[in-house]
Amino acid sequence: MRRYAAIALAALVLAPLPALAQDPARMDAVVRDDADKGAFMGAVLVARDDVVLFDKGYGSANLEWNIPNDGATKFRLGSVTKQFTAVAILLLQDRGKLTLDAPVKTYLPDAPAAWDKVTVRHLLTHSAGIPNFTNFPDYGATKTLPATHDSLIARFRDKPLEFAPGEKFAYSNSGYVLLSAIVEKLSGQGYAAFVAENLFKPLGMADTGYDSHAMILPRRASGYAPGPKGPVNADYISMTIPQGAGGLYSTTRDLLKWQRGIYGGKLLKPATVAAFRTPYKDGYALGIGVQSAGGVTTIEHGGGIEGFNTSLAYDPDRKLTVVVLGNLNGPAPGKLSKALMTLARGGTVTLAAERKEITVAPDQLAQYEGVYELAPTFAITMRVKEGKLMTQATGQQEFELFPESKDRFFLKVVDAQVEFTRDASGKVTGAILHQGGRSMPAPRK
C-alpha cells in the first residue's frame, strides 16, 4: 500500500429522516453479501449513542488457524490513526503547550527554511504542501526498514514544497509524521506512550495501542491481500514507519468508546471539539473528513495499510457510529460503512443481486449516448448497440448497462450503477457513477 488511507469522505444525500428504523438482519445481509463473495473479512459495529445495534465478525482473524473475527479482534487502523494524532495535538493546545497557527519551526527548530510558513494547522489539514513520502518511488523498498522520526523526516525534508502552504488540499502522510514528532517533543514522551496515557486510558480503551511486530498481542488479526486464487499474506511493513499517520490498532468496540468520548467532550474543551470537526479545505477538518448534504452530516475517515482496510464514521446529529475493520485489503470497508450508515438512518440499500431490470425502448436509450468525463484523462462512453446501452471506460472492455428505472442503470459484471442527470429542460447533461461506496460525477462532453 502506498498510503495509509484512501480517504472516504461520506457524502450521503438523504432527506432528513423523521424516525430511525434499524434492522440488524438487513445489516447482516448487506455485510454478508461481500463476505460471501470473498471481498470482506473483518468486524463491524453500528451503535446509536451507547446502544449497540449491530456487532458481528466475518471471516477469519487468522486463516491458517481458522480463528473467527469478532468485536474483540484487534485490527491495524491505517489512517483512522490520524484523528487520534490530531486529538493529541489539540490536547496539547488545550494544555497551553502549542498553538495551531504557529509555524512548525516553533516546535521543530531544525525544520528547513522551505517550511517557514508551514503551520501546525497546515499539517493537520493536509494543506502544507510537503510531499507525501509514501508516494515516493522507493517507498516499496524502504517500508520494510526500521526508521526513527529523524530518518523518516530526512526522506522528505529537503524536497521542495508542492504548493504554497494553505493553498490547497493534498493528502500527505509526511505531515502526520511531523505531528507525531511534535507530540513527542512537547510531551517528553514517545508517541505510543502519550496516546496510551492521555487518550486511551481515560476512555477505557484497553484494546487500543501502537502496533509492533515484536509485541505479543492477544487477539491481533493477521492481514491479507487478494490473490489470484484467494487471499494471501499481506506484504510486510515495519511498524516504525507509519507513526501517527497510521500505526495504531484497535477493535470495533473500543472505537465506539472513542466516538462517545471525543464527541461527548470527555477529552477536549467544547470549543476545541468544534474546531476538530470544522472543515478547512475540501471537506477535511483535523484528521477527519466532514461532509454535509441534504440535511445530513457525516464525519468519516478511512484507513489502509498492508493487510487492512478500515472505516470509522459518525453522524453527530443522530449520534450514530459505524465501525468497519477489515483484515483483507480492498474497498469493501468503505462501501460497507456508507451502506450501514444509510441503514442506521432508516434508509434502504439495494444489493446487486436484488436489482430488477426493466424494459426501455431503443430509441429512448439514444438520449444517453455520449462521452462522460470522470477525470481529464478518464471517461466513460455510452453507445447503443443492437438495442442495448453499452458503456466503456477508457482503456477497458465494453459492458452492457441494464435499466432499473428512468435515468438509472446498473452493471452485472461489477457492483456499480450509473445515474444520468438532466438540466431544467430535461436534456441529459451528465452521469454519476456509483461504485465502491463512492459517487463520482461525470459531466457530458
Short mmCIF file of N, CA and C in Angstrom, two decimals, residues 233-352:
data_model
loop_
_atom_site.label_atom_id
_atom_site.label_comp_id
_atom_site.label_asym_id
_atom_site.label_seq_id
_atom_site.Cartn_x
_atom_site.Cartn_y
_atom_site.Cartn_z
N ASN A 233 -1.01 -13.80 2.36
CA ASN A 233 -0.47 -12.97 3.42
C ASN A 233 0.00 -11.63 2.84
N ALA A 234 -0.34 -10.54 3.53
CA ALA A 234 -0.01 -9.21 3.05
C ALA A 234 1.49 -8.95 3.15
N ASP A 235 1.96 -7.98 2.37
CA ASP A 235 3.35 -7.55 2.43
C ASP A 235 3.71 -7.09 3.84
N TYR A 236 4.98 -7.16 4.15
CA TYR A 236 5.50 -6.69 5.44
C TYR A 236 5.74 -5.19 5.38
N ILE A 237 5.43 -4.50 6.47
CA ILE A 237 5.81 -3.11 6.65
C ILE A 237 6.34 -2.97 8.07
N SER A 238 7.48 -2.32 8.22
CA SER A 238 7.98 -2.06 9.56
C SER A 238 7.04 -1.07 10.25
N MET A 239 6.56 -1.42 11.42
CA MET A 239 5.62 -0.54 12.11
C MET A 239 6.29 0.68 12.73
N THR A 240 7.59 0.84 12.48
CA THR A 240 8.24 2.10 12.83
C THR A 240 7.96 3.17 11.78
N ILE A 241 7.40 2.77 10.64
CA ILE A 241 7.19 3.71 9.53
C ILE A 241 5.93 4.56 9.69
N PRO A 242 4.76 3.99 9.95
CA PRO A 242 3.53 4.81 9.89
C PRO A 242 3.38 5.85 10.99
N GLN A 243 3.92 5.59 12.18
CA GLN A 243 3.84 6.57 13.26
C GLN A 243 2.40 7.06 13.45
N GLY A 244 2.22 8.36 13.71
CA GLY A 244 0.88 8.91 13.93
C GLY A 244 0.07 9.07 12.67
N ALA A 245 0.63 8.64 11.54
CA ALA A 245 -0.12 8.66 10.28
C ALA A 245 -0.93 7.39 10.09
N GLY A 246 -0.52 6.28 10.77
CA GLY A 246 -1.26 5.04 10.53
C GLY A 246 -0.84 3.85 11.36
N GLY A 247 -0.23 4.05 12.54
CA GLY A 247 0.37 2.95 13.27
C GLY A 247 -0.45 2.29 14.36
N LEU A 248 -1.68 2.76 14.61
CA LEU A 248 -2.44 2.23 15.74
C LEU A 248 -3.25 0.98 15.37
N TYR A 249 -3.61 0.22 16.40
CA TYR A 249 -4.56 -0.89 16.25
C TYR A 249 -5.71 -0.65 17.22
N SER A 250 -6.86 -1.27 16.94
CA SER A 250 -7.99 -1.16 17.85
C SER A 250 -9.02 -2.22 17.51
N THR A 251 -10.13 -2.20 18.23
CA THR A 251 -11.26 -3.09 17.99
C THR A 251 -12.49 -2.24 17.68
N THR A 252 -13.51 -2.88 17.13
CA THR A 252 -14.75 -2.13 16.87
C THR A 252 -15.35 -1.59 18.16
N ARG A 253 -15.27 -2.37 19.23
CA ARG A 253 -15.89 -1.96 20.49
C ARG A 253 -15.11 -0.82 21.15
N ASP A 254 -13.80 -0.86 21.06
CA ASP A 254 -13.01 0.26 21.59
C ASP A 254 -13.26 1.54 20.81
N LEU A 255 -13.46 1.41 19.49
CA LEU A 255 -13.68 2.61 18.69
C LEU A 255 -15.04 3.25 18.99
N LEU A 256 -16.00 2.47 19.46
CA LEU A 256 -17.24 3.07 19.94
C LEU A 256 -16.96 3.91 21.19
N LYS A 257 -16.11 3.41 22.07
CA LYS A 257 -15.72 4.20 23.25
C LYS A 257 -15.06 5.51 22.82
N TRP A 258 -14.26 5.43 21.78
CA TRP A 258 -13.60 6.63 21.26
C TRP A 258 -14.63 7.65 20.76
N GLN A 259 -15.57 7.20 19.95
CA GLN A 259 -16.59 8.10 19.41
C GLN A 259 -17.37 8.78 20.53
N ARG A 260 -17.80 7.99 21.48
CA ARG A 260 -18.57 8.55 22.59
C ARG A 260 -17.73 9.50 23.43
N GLY A 261 -16.44 9.18 23.55
CA GLY A 261 -15.58 10.02 24.37
C GLY A 261 -15.22 11.34 23.72
N ILE A 262 -14.81 11.28 22.44
CA ILE A 262 -14.36 12.52 21.80
C ILE A 262 -15.53 13.44 21.51
N TYR A 263 -16.64 12.90 20.99
CA TYR A 263 -17.79 13.77 20.68
C TYR A 263 -18.63 14.06 21.91
N GLY A 264 -18.40 13.30 22.97
CA GLY A 264 -19.08 13.57 24.24
C GLY A 264 -18.33 14.54 25.12
N GLY A 265 -17.21 15.07 24.63
CA GLY A 265 -16.47 16.09 25.37
C GLY A 265 -15.67 15.57 26.54
N LYS A 266 -15.27 14.29 26.51
CA LYS A 266 -14.55 13.73 27.65
C LYS A 266 -13.05 14.01 27.61
N LEU A 267 -12.53 14.48 26.47
CA LEU A 267 -11.09 14.74 26.35
C LEU A 267 -10.75 16.19 26.08
N LEU A 268 -11.55 16.85 25.27
CA LEU A 268 -11.24 18.21 24.82
C LEU A 268 -12.29 19.20 25.27
N LYS A 269 -11.91 20.48 25.30
CA LYS A 269 -12.86 21.53 25.60
C LYS A 269 -13.91 21.60 24.49
N PRO A 270 -15.14 22.05 24.78
CA PRO A 270 -16.18 22.11 23.76
C PRO A 270 -15.76 22.90 22.51
N ALA A 271 -15.10 24.03 22.71
CA ALA A 271 -14.66 24.83 21.55
C ALA A 271 -13.62 24.08 20.73
N THR A 272 -12.82 23.27 21.40
CA THR A 272 -11.79 22.50 20.70
C THR A 272 -12.42 21.37 19.89
N VAL A 273 -13.45 20.73 20.44
CA VAL A 273 -14.17 19.70 19.68
C VAL A 273 -14.80 20.31 18.43
N ALA A 274 -15.34 21.52 18.58
CA ALA A 274 -15.93 22.21 17.42
C ALA A 274 -14.88 22.47 16.36
N ALA A 275 -13.68 22.89 16.78
CA ALA A 275 -12.59 23.14 15.82
C ALA A 275 -12.14 21.84 15.17
N PHE A 276 -12.10 20.77 15.94
CA PHE A 276 -11.70 19.44 15.45
C PHE A 276 -12.54 19.01 14.26
N ARG A 277 -13.83 19.31 14.28
CA ARG A 277 -14.74 18.83 13.24
C ARG A 277 -15.13 19.91 12.22
N THR A 278 -14.42 21.03 12.20
CA THR A 278 -14.70 22.10 11.25
C THR A 278 -13.82 21.95 10.01
N PRO A 279 -14.40 21.75 8.82
CA PRO A 279 -13.59 21.56 7.61
C PRO A 279 -12.73 22.78 7.29
N TYR A 280 -11.55 22.51 6.77
CA TYR A 280 -10.63 23.57 6.35
C TYR A 280 -10.61 23.70 4.84
N LYS A 281 -10.29 22.63 4.14
CA LYS A 281 -10.33 22.61 2.68
C LYS A 281 -10.83 21.24 2.22
N ASP A 282 -11.62 21.26 1.16
CA ASP A 282 -12.11 20.02 0.52
C ASP A 282 -12.78 19.08 1.51
N GLY A 283 -13.51 19.63 2.48
CA GLY A 283 -14.25 18.80 3.42
C GLY A 283 -13.40 18.10 4.44
N TYR A 284 -12.12 18.50 4.56
CA TYR A 284 -11.24 17.85 5.53
C TYR A 284 -11.03 18.77 6.71
N ALA A 285 -11.27 18.25 7.91
CA ALA A 285 -11.09 19.02 9.14
C ALA A 285 -9.74 18.66 9.74
N LEU A 286 -9.69 18.29 11.02
CA LEU A 286 -8.43 17.98 11.68
C LEU A 286 -8.32 16.47 11.90
N GLY A 287 -7.83 15.77 10.88
CA GLY A 287 -7.70 14.33 10.96
C GLY A 287 -8.96 13.56 10.64
N ILE A 288 -10.00 14.25 10.21
CA ILE A 288 -11.28 13.62 9.84
C ILE A 288 -11.86 14.34 8.63
N GLY A 289 -12.69 13.61 7.88
CA GLY A 289 -13.44 14.23 6.79
C GLY A 289 -14.84 14.55 7.27
N VAL A 290 -15.37 15.69 6.85
CA VAL A 290 -16.71 16.12 7.25
C VAL A 290 -17.48 16.54 6.00
N GLN A 291 -18.61 15.89 5.76
CA GLN A 291 -19.44 16.23 4.62
C GLN A 291 -20.88 16.43 5.07
N SER A 292 -21.51 17.49 4.57
CA SER A 292 -22.92 17.76 4.87
C SER A 292 -23.67 17.94 3.56
N ALA A 293 -24.77 17.23 3.43
CA ALA A 293 -25.59 17.32 2.23
C ALA A 293 -26.99 16.84 2.56
N GLY A 294 -27.99 17.56 2.06
CA GLY A 294 -29.37 17.13 2.25
C GLY A 294 -29.77 17.05 3.70
N GLY A 295 -29.21 17.91 4.54
CA GLY A 295 -29.57 17.90 5.95
C GLY A 295 -28.90 16.81 6.75
N VAL A 296 -27.90 16.14 6.16
CA VAL A 296 -27.20 15.05 6.82
C VAL A 296 -25.71 15.37 6.90
N THR A 297 -25.12 15.21 8.07
CA THR A 297 -23.68 15.39 8.25
C THR A 297 -23.04 14.06 8.60
N THR A 298 -21.95 13.75 7.92
CA THR A 298 -21.20 12.53 8.20
C THR A 298 -19.74 12.89 8.45
N ILE A 299 -19.22 12.43 9.57
CA ILE A 299 -17.81 12.57 9.89
C ILE A 299 -17.17 11.19 9.69
N GLU A 300 -16.16 11.10 8.82
CA GLU A 300 -15.65 9.78 8.47
C GLU A 300 -14.19 9.86 8.07
N HIS A 301 -13.48 8.79 8.31
CA HIS A 301 -12.13 8.63 7.77
C HIS A 301 -11.89 7.17 7.49
N GLY A 302 -11.27 6.90 6.37
CA GLY A 302 -10.90 5.54 6.02
C GLY A 302 -9.44 5.29 6.34
N GLY A 303 -9.06 4.04 6.35
CA GLY A 303 -7.68 3.67 6.59
C GLY A 303 -7.27 2.51 5.72
N GLY A 304 -6.00 2.51 5.33
CA GLY A 304 -5.48 1.40 4.55
C GLY A 304 -4.01 1.21 4.84
N ILE A 305 -3.62 0.01 5.19
CA ILE A 305 -2.22 -0.35 5.41
C ILE A 305 -2.11 -1.82 5.02
N GLU A 306 -0.91 -2.30 4.79
CA GLU A 306 -0.73 -3.66 4.31
C GLU A 306 -1.58 -4.66 5.10
N GLY A 307 -2.56 -5.27 4.41
CA GLY A 307 -3.40 -6.29 5.01
C GLY A 307 -4.68 -5.81 5.67
N PHE A 308 -4.88 -4.51 5.72
CA PHE A 308 -6.02 -3.98 6.46
C PHE A 308 -6.62 -2.76 5.74
N ASN A 309 -7.95 -2.70 5.71
CA ASN A 309 -8.70 -1.50 5.32
C ASN A 309 -9.79 -1.26 6.34
N THR A 310 -10.02 0.00 6.67
CA THR A 310 -10.90 0.34 7.78
C THR A 310 -11.72 1.58 7.48
N SER A 311 -12.78 1.76 8.26
CA SER A 311 -13.58 2.98 8.19
C SER A 311 -14.23 3.23 9.54
N LEU A 312 -14.20 4.49 9.96
CA LEU A 312 -14.86 4.91 11.20
C LEU A 312 -15.71 6.13 10.87
N ALA A 313 -17.03 6.02 11.05
CA ALA A 313 -17.95 7.08 10.66
C ALA A 313 -18.86 7.46 11.82
N TYR A 314 -19.35 8.71 11.76
CA TYR A 314 -20.20 9.23 12.84
C TYR A 314 -21.19 10.23 12.28
N ASP A 315 -22.45 10.10 12.68
CA ASP A 315 -23.48 11.08 12.39
C ASP A 315 -23.71 11.86 13.68
N PRO A 316 -23.22 13.10 13.78
CA PRO A 316 -23.30 13.82 15.06
C PRO A 316 -24.71 14.20 15.46
N ASP A 317 -25.60 14.37 14.50
CA ASP A 317 -26.98 14.77 14.83
C ASP A 317 -27.78 13.61 15.41
N ARG A 318 -27.55 12.41 14.88
CA ARG A 318 -28.27 11.23 15.35
C ARG A 318 -27.44 10.38 16.31
N LYS A 319 -26.19 10.80 16.53
CA LYS A 319 -25.25 10.09 17.41
C LYS A 319 -25.08 8.63 16.98
N LEU A 320 -24.95 8.46 15.67
CA LEU A 320 -24.77 7.13 15.10
C LEU A 320 -23.29 6.87 14.82
N THR A 321 -22.82 5.73 15.25
CA THR A 321 -21.44 5.29 14.98
C THR A 321 -21.46 4.07 14.09
N VAL A 322 -20.61 4.06 13.07
CA VAL A 322 -20.42 2.88 12.23
C VAL A 322 -18.93 2.60 12.17
N VAL A 323 -18.55 1.38 12.54
CA VAL A 323 -17.15 0.95 12.50
C VAL A 323 -17.06 -0.28 11.60
N VAL A 324 -16.16 -0.22 10.63
CA VAL A 324 -15.90 -1.39 9.78
C VAL A 324 -14.39 -1.58 9.73
N LEU A 325 -13.92 -2.69 10.29
CA LEU A 325 -12.50 -3.01 10.31
C LEU A 325 -12.27 -4.30 9.53
N GLY A 326 -11.45 -4.23 8.50
CA GLY A 326 -11.22 -5.40 7.66
C GLY A 326 -9.77 -5.82 7.65
N ASN A 327 -9.52 -7.13 7.62
CA ASN A 327 -8.15 -7.64 7.51
C ASN A 327 -7.92 -8.31 6.17
N LEU A 328 -8.58 -7.75 5.14
CA LEU A 328 -8.35 -8.14 3.75
C LEU A 328 -8.38 -6.87 2.93
N ASN A 329 -7.27 -6.54 2.29
CA ASN A 329 -7.21 -5.29 1.53
C ASN A 329 -8.25 -5.25 0.43
N GLY A 330 -8.88 -4.11 0.27
CA GLY A 330 -9.89 -3.92 -0.75
C GLY A 330 -10.85 -2.81 -0.35
N PRO A 331 -11.75 -2.42 -1.24
CA PRO A 331 -12.64 -1.28 -0.99
C PRO A 331 -13.86 -1.59 -0.13
N ALA A 332 -14.08 -2.84 0.24
CA ALA A 332 -15.32 -3.22 0.92
C ALA A 332 -15.58 -2.43 2.20
N PRO A 333 -14.61 -2.20 3.09
CA PRO A 333 -14.92 -1.47 4.32
C PRO A 333 -15.51 -0.08 4.08
N GLY A 334 -14.98 0.66 3.12
CA GLY A 334 -15.53 1.98 2.83
C GLY A 334 -16.94 1.90 2.29
N LYS A 335 -17.17 0.94 1.41
CA LYS A 335 -18.51 0.76 0.83
C LYS A 335 -19.50 0.33 1.91
N LEU A 336 -19.09 -0.61 2.73
CA LEU A 336 -19.99 -1.11 3.78
C LEU A 336 -20.28 -0.04 4.82
N SER A 337 -19.31 0.79 5.12
CA SER A 337 -19.53 1.87 6.08
C SER A 337 -20.66 2.78 5.64
N LYS A 338 -20.66 3.14 4.37
CA LYS A 338 -21.72 4.01 3.85
C LYS A 338 -23.07 3.29 3.83
N ALA A 339 -23.06 2.02 3.45
CA ALA A 339 -24.31 1.26 3.41
C ALA A 339 -24.89 1.11 4.81
N LEU A 340 -24.05 0.79 5.79
CA LEU A 340 -24.54 0.61 7.16
C LEU A 340 -25.02 1.92 7.75
N MET A 341 -24.36 3.03 7.42
CA MET A 341 -24.84 4.33 7.90
C MET A 341 -26.20 4.65 7.30
N THR A 342 -26.38 4.32 6.02
CA THR A 342 -27.69 4.52 5.39
C THR A 342 -28.77 3.73 6.11
N LEU A 343 -28.48 2.47 6.41
CA LEU A 343 -29.45 1.63 7.11
C LEU A 343 -29.69 2.13 8.53
N ALA A 344 -28.65 2.58 9.19
CA ALA A 344 -28.81 3.09 10.56
C ALA A 344 -29.69 4.33 10.60
N ARG A 345 -29.67 5.10 9.52
CA ARG A 345 -30.51 6.29 9.43
C ARG A 345 -31.94 5.97 9.02
N GLY A 346 -32.20 4.71 8.73
CA GLY A 346 -33.54 4.32 8.32
C GLY A 346 -33.72 4.26 6.83
N GLY A 347 -32.62 4.39 6.07
CA GLY A 347 -32.69 4.34 4.61
C GLY A 347 -32.66 2.91 4.10
N THR A 348 -32.59 2.77 2.80
CA THR A 348 -32.58 1.44 2.17
C THR A 348 -31.30 1.26 1.37
N VAL A 349 -30.87 0.01 1.26
CA VAL A 349 -29.70 -0.37 0.47
C VAL A 349 -30.11 -1.53 -0.42
N THR A 350 -29.83 -1.41 -1.70
CA THR A 350 -30.17 -2.46 -2.65
C THR A 350 -28.90 -3.19 -3.06
N LEU A 351 -28.87 -4.50 -2.86
CA LEU A 351 -27.74 -5.32 -3.27
C LEU A 351 -27.80 -5.59 -4.76
N ALA A 352 -26.63 -5.88 -5.34
CA ALA A 352 -26.57 -6.09 -6.79
C ALA A 352 -27.53 -7.19 -7.24
#
